[in-house]
PDB file of C-alpha atoms and ligand atoms in Angstrom:
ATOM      1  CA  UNK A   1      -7.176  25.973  73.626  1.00  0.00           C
ATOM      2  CA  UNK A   2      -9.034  25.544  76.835  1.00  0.00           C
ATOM      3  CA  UNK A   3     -11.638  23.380  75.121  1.00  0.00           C
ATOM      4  CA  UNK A   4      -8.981  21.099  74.247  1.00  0.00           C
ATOM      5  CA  UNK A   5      -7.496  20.821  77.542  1.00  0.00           C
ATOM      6  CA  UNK A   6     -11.087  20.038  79.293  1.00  0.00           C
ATOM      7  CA  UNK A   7     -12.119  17.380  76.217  1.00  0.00           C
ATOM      8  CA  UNK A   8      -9.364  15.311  76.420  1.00  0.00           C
ATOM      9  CA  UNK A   9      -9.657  15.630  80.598  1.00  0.00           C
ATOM     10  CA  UNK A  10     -12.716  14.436  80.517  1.00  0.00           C
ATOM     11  CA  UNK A  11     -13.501  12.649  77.532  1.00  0.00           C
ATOM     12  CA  UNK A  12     -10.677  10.414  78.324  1.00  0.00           C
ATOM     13  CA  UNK A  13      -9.996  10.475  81.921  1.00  0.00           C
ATOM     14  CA  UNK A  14     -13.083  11.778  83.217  1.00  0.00           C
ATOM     15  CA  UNK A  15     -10.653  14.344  85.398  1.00  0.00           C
ATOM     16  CA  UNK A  16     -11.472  17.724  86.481  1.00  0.00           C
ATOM     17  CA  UNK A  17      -9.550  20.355  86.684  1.00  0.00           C
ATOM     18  CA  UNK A  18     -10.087  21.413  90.189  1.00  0.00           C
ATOM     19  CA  UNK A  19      -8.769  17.602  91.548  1.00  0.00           C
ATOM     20  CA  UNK A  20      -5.264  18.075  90.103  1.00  0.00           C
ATOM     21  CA  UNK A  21      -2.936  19.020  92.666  1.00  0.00           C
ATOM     22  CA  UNK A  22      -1.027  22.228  92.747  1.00  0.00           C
ATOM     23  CA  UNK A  23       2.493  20.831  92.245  1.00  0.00           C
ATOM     24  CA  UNK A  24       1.081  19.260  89.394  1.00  0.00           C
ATOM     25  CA  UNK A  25      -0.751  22.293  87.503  1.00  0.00           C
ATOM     26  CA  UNK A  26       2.393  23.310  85.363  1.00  0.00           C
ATOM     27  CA  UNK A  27       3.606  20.997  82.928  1.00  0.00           C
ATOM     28  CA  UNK A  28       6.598  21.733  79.842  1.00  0.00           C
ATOM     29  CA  UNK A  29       5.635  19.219  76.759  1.00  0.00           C
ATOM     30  CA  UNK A  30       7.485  19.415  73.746  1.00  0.00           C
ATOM     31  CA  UNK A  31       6.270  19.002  70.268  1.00  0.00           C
ATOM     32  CA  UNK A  32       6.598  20.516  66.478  1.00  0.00           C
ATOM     33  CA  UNK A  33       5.996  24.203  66.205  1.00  0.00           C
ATOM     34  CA  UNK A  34       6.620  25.884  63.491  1.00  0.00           C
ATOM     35  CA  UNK A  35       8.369  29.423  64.224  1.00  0.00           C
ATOM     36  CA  UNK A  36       8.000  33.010  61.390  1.00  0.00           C
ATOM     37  CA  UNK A  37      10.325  35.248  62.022  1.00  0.00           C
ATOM     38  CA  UNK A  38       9.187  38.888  62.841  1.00  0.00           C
ATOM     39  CA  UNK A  39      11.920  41.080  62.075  1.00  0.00           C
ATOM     40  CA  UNK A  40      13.317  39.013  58.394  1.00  0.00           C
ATOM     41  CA  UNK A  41      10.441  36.281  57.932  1.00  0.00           C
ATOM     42  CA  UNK A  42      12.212  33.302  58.002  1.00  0.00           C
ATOM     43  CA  UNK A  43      10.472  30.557  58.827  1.00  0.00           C
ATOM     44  CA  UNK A  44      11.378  27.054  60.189  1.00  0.00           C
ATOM     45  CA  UNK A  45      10.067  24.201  62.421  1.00  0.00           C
ATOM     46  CA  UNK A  46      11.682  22.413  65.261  1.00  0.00           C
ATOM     47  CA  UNK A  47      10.335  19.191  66.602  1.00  0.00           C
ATOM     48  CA  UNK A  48      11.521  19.965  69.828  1.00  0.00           C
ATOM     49  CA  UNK A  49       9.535  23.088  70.356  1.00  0.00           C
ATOM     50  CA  UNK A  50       8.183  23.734  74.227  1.00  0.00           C
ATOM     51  CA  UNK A  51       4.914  25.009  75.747  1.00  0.00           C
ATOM     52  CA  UNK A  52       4.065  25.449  79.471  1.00  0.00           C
ATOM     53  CA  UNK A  53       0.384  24.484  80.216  1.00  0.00           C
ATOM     54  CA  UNK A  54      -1.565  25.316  83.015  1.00  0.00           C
ATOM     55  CA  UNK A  55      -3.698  21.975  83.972  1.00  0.00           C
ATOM     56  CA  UNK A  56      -6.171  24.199  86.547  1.00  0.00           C
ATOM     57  CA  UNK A  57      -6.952  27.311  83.979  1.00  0.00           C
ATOM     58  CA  UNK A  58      -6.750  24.835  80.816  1.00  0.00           C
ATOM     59  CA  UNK A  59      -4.919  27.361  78.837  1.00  0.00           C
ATOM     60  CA  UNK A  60      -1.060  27.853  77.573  1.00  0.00           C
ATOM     61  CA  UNK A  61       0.724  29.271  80.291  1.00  0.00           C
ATOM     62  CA  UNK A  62       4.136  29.649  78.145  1.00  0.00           C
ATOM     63  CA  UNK A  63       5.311  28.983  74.468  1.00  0.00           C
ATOM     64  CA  UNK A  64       9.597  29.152  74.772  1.00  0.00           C
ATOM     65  CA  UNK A  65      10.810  30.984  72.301  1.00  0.00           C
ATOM     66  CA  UNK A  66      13.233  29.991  69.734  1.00  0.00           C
ATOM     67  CA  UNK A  67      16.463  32.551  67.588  1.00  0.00           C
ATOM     68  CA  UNK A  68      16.277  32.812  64.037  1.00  0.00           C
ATOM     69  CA  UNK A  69      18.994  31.407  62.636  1.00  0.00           C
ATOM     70  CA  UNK A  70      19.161  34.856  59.944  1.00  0.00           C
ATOM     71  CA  UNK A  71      18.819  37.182  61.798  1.00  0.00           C
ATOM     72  CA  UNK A  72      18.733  35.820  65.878  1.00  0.00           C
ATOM     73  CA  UNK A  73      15.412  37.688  66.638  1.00  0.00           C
ATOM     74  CA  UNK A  74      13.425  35.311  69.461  1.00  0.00           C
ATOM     75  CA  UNK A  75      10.249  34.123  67.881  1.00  0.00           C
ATOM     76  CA  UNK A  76       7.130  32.378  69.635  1.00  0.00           C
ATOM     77  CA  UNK A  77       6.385  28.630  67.908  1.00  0.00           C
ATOM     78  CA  UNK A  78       3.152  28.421  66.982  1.00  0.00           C
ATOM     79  CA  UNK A  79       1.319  24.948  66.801  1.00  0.00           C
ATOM     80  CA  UNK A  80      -1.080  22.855  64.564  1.00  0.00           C
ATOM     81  CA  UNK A  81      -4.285  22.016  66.497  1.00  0.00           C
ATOM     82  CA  UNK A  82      -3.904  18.463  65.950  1.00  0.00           C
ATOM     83  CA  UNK A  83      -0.263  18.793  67.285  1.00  0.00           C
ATOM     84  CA  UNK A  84      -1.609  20.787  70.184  1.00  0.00           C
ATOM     85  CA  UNK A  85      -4.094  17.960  70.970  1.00  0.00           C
ATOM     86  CA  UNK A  86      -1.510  14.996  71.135  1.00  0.00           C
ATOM     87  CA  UNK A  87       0.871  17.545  73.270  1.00  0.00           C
ATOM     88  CA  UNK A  88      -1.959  18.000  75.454  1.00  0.00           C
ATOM     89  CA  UNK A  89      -2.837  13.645  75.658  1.00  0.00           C
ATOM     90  CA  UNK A  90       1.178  13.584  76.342  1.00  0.00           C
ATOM     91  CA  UNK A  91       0.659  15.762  79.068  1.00  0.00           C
ATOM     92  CA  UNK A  92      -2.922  14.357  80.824  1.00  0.00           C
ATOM     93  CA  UNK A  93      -1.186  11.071  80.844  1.00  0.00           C
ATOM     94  CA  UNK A  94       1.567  12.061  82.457  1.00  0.00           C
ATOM     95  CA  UNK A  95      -0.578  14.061  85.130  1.00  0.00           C
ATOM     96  CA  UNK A  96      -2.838  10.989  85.997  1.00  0.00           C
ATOM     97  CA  UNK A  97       0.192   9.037  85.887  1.00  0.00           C
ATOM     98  CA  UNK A  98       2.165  11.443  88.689  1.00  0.00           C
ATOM     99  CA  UNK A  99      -1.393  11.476  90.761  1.00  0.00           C
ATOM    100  CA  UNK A 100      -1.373   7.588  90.585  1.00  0.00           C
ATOM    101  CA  UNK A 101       1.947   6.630  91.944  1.00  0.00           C
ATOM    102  CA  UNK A 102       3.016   5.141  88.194  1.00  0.00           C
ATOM    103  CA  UNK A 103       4.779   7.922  86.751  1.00  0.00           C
ATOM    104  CA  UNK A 104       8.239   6.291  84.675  1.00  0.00           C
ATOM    105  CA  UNK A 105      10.120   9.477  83.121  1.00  0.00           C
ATOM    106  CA  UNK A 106      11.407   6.744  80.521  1.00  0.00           C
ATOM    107  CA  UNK A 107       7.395   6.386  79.334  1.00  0.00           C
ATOM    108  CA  UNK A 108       5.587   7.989  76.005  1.00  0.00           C
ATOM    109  CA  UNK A 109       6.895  11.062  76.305  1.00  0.00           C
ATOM    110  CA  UNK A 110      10.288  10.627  75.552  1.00  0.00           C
ATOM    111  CA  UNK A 111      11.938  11.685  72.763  1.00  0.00           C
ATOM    112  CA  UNK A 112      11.611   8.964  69.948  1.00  0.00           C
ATOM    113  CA  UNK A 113      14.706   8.611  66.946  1.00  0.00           C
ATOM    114  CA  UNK A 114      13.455   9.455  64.345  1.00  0.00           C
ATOM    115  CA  UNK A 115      12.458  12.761  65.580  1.00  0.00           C
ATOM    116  CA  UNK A 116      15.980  13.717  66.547  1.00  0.00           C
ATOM    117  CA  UNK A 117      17.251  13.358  62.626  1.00  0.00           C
ATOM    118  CA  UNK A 118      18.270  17.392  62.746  1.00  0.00           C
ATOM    119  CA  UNK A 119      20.560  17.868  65.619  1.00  0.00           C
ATOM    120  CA  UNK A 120      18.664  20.566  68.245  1.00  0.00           C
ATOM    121  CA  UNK A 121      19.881  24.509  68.120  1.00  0.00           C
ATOM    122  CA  UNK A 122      20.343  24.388  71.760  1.00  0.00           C
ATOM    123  CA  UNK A 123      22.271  28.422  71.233  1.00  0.00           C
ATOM    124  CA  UNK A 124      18.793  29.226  69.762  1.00  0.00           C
ATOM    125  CA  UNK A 125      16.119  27.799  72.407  1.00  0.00           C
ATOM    126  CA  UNK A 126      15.146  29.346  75.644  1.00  0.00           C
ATOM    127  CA  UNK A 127      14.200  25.975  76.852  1.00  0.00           C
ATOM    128  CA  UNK A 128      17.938  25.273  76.603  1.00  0.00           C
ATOM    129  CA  UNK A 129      18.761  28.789  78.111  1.00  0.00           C
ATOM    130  CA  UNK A 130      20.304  29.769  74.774  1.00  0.00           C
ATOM    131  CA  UNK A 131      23.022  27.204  75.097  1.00  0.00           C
ATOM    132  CA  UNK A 132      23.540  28.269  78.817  1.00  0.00           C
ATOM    133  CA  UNK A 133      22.001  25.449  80.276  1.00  0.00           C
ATOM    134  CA  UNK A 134      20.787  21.670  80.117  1.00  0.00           C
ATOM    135  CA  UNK A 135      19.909  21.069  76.835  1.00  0.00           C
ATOM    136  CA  UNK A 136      16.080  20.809  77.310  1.00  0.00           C
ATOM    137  CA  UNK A 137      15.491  17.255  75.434  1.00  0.00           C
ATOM    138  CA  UNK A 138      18.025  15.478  78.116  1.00  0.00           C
TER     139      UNK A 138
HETATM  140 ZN1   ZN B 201      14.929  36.466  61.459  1.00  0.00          ZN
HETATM  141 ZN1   ZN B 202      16.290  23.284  73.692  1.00  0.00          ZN
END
């Protein structure tokens, strides 16, 4: 994980760690994890699936979990490594776009159509406070 962080810091941006500010070091990015249930092994995937990562330790600070639609046991998502590196591009960009002044929330990371084909289980995602609270893809 932490390898992937720093490459595509400084293969790309040439950033280090250190430089990014504090208010910037946490970032949520969203991406397709695919979830096995513990408890009755069901498995799914959800395209909106979150991760907090930590831009100064260059690690996974948070997966959210998601409720099995069987048997509503939270899960962790777990991620693809190529997935894992575009989450992590998202989430540079967005970084050295906040430290330059030319952040636009409507930019690359929003949610594109296509991806939004099955309707979100905003009861089952802790992102979404288990239907509590904004759903997490507005
Ligand atoms: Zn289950
Ligand atoms: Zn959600």
């Amino acid at each position: 994980m932490a390898h992937i962080i720093r490459e595509a810091m400084s293969d790309t941006h040439d950033l280090d760690p250190a430089n990014i500010p504090d208010q910037y070091r946490y970032q949520n990015v969203y991406g397709r994890g695919t979830v096995h249930c513990g408890a009755c092994f069901h498995s799914w995937s959800s395209y909106i699936s979150w991760i907090t990562v930590d831009l100064k330790k260059c690690r996974l600070a948070r997966r959210f979990q998601q409720k099995c639609q069987s048997c509503e046991t939270a899960n962790t998502p777990y991620f693809k490594t190529e997935e894992l590196e575009r989450m992590i591009k998202l989430t540079i960009a967005r970084v050295i776009s906040l430290m330059n002044g030319t952040y636009d929330n409507t930019g690359t990371d929003d949610l594109n159509d296509t991806q939004l084909d099955a309707p979100h289980d905003s009861d089952r995602c802790e992102k979404c406070e288990y239907g509590e609270g904004r759903p997490c893809y507005e």
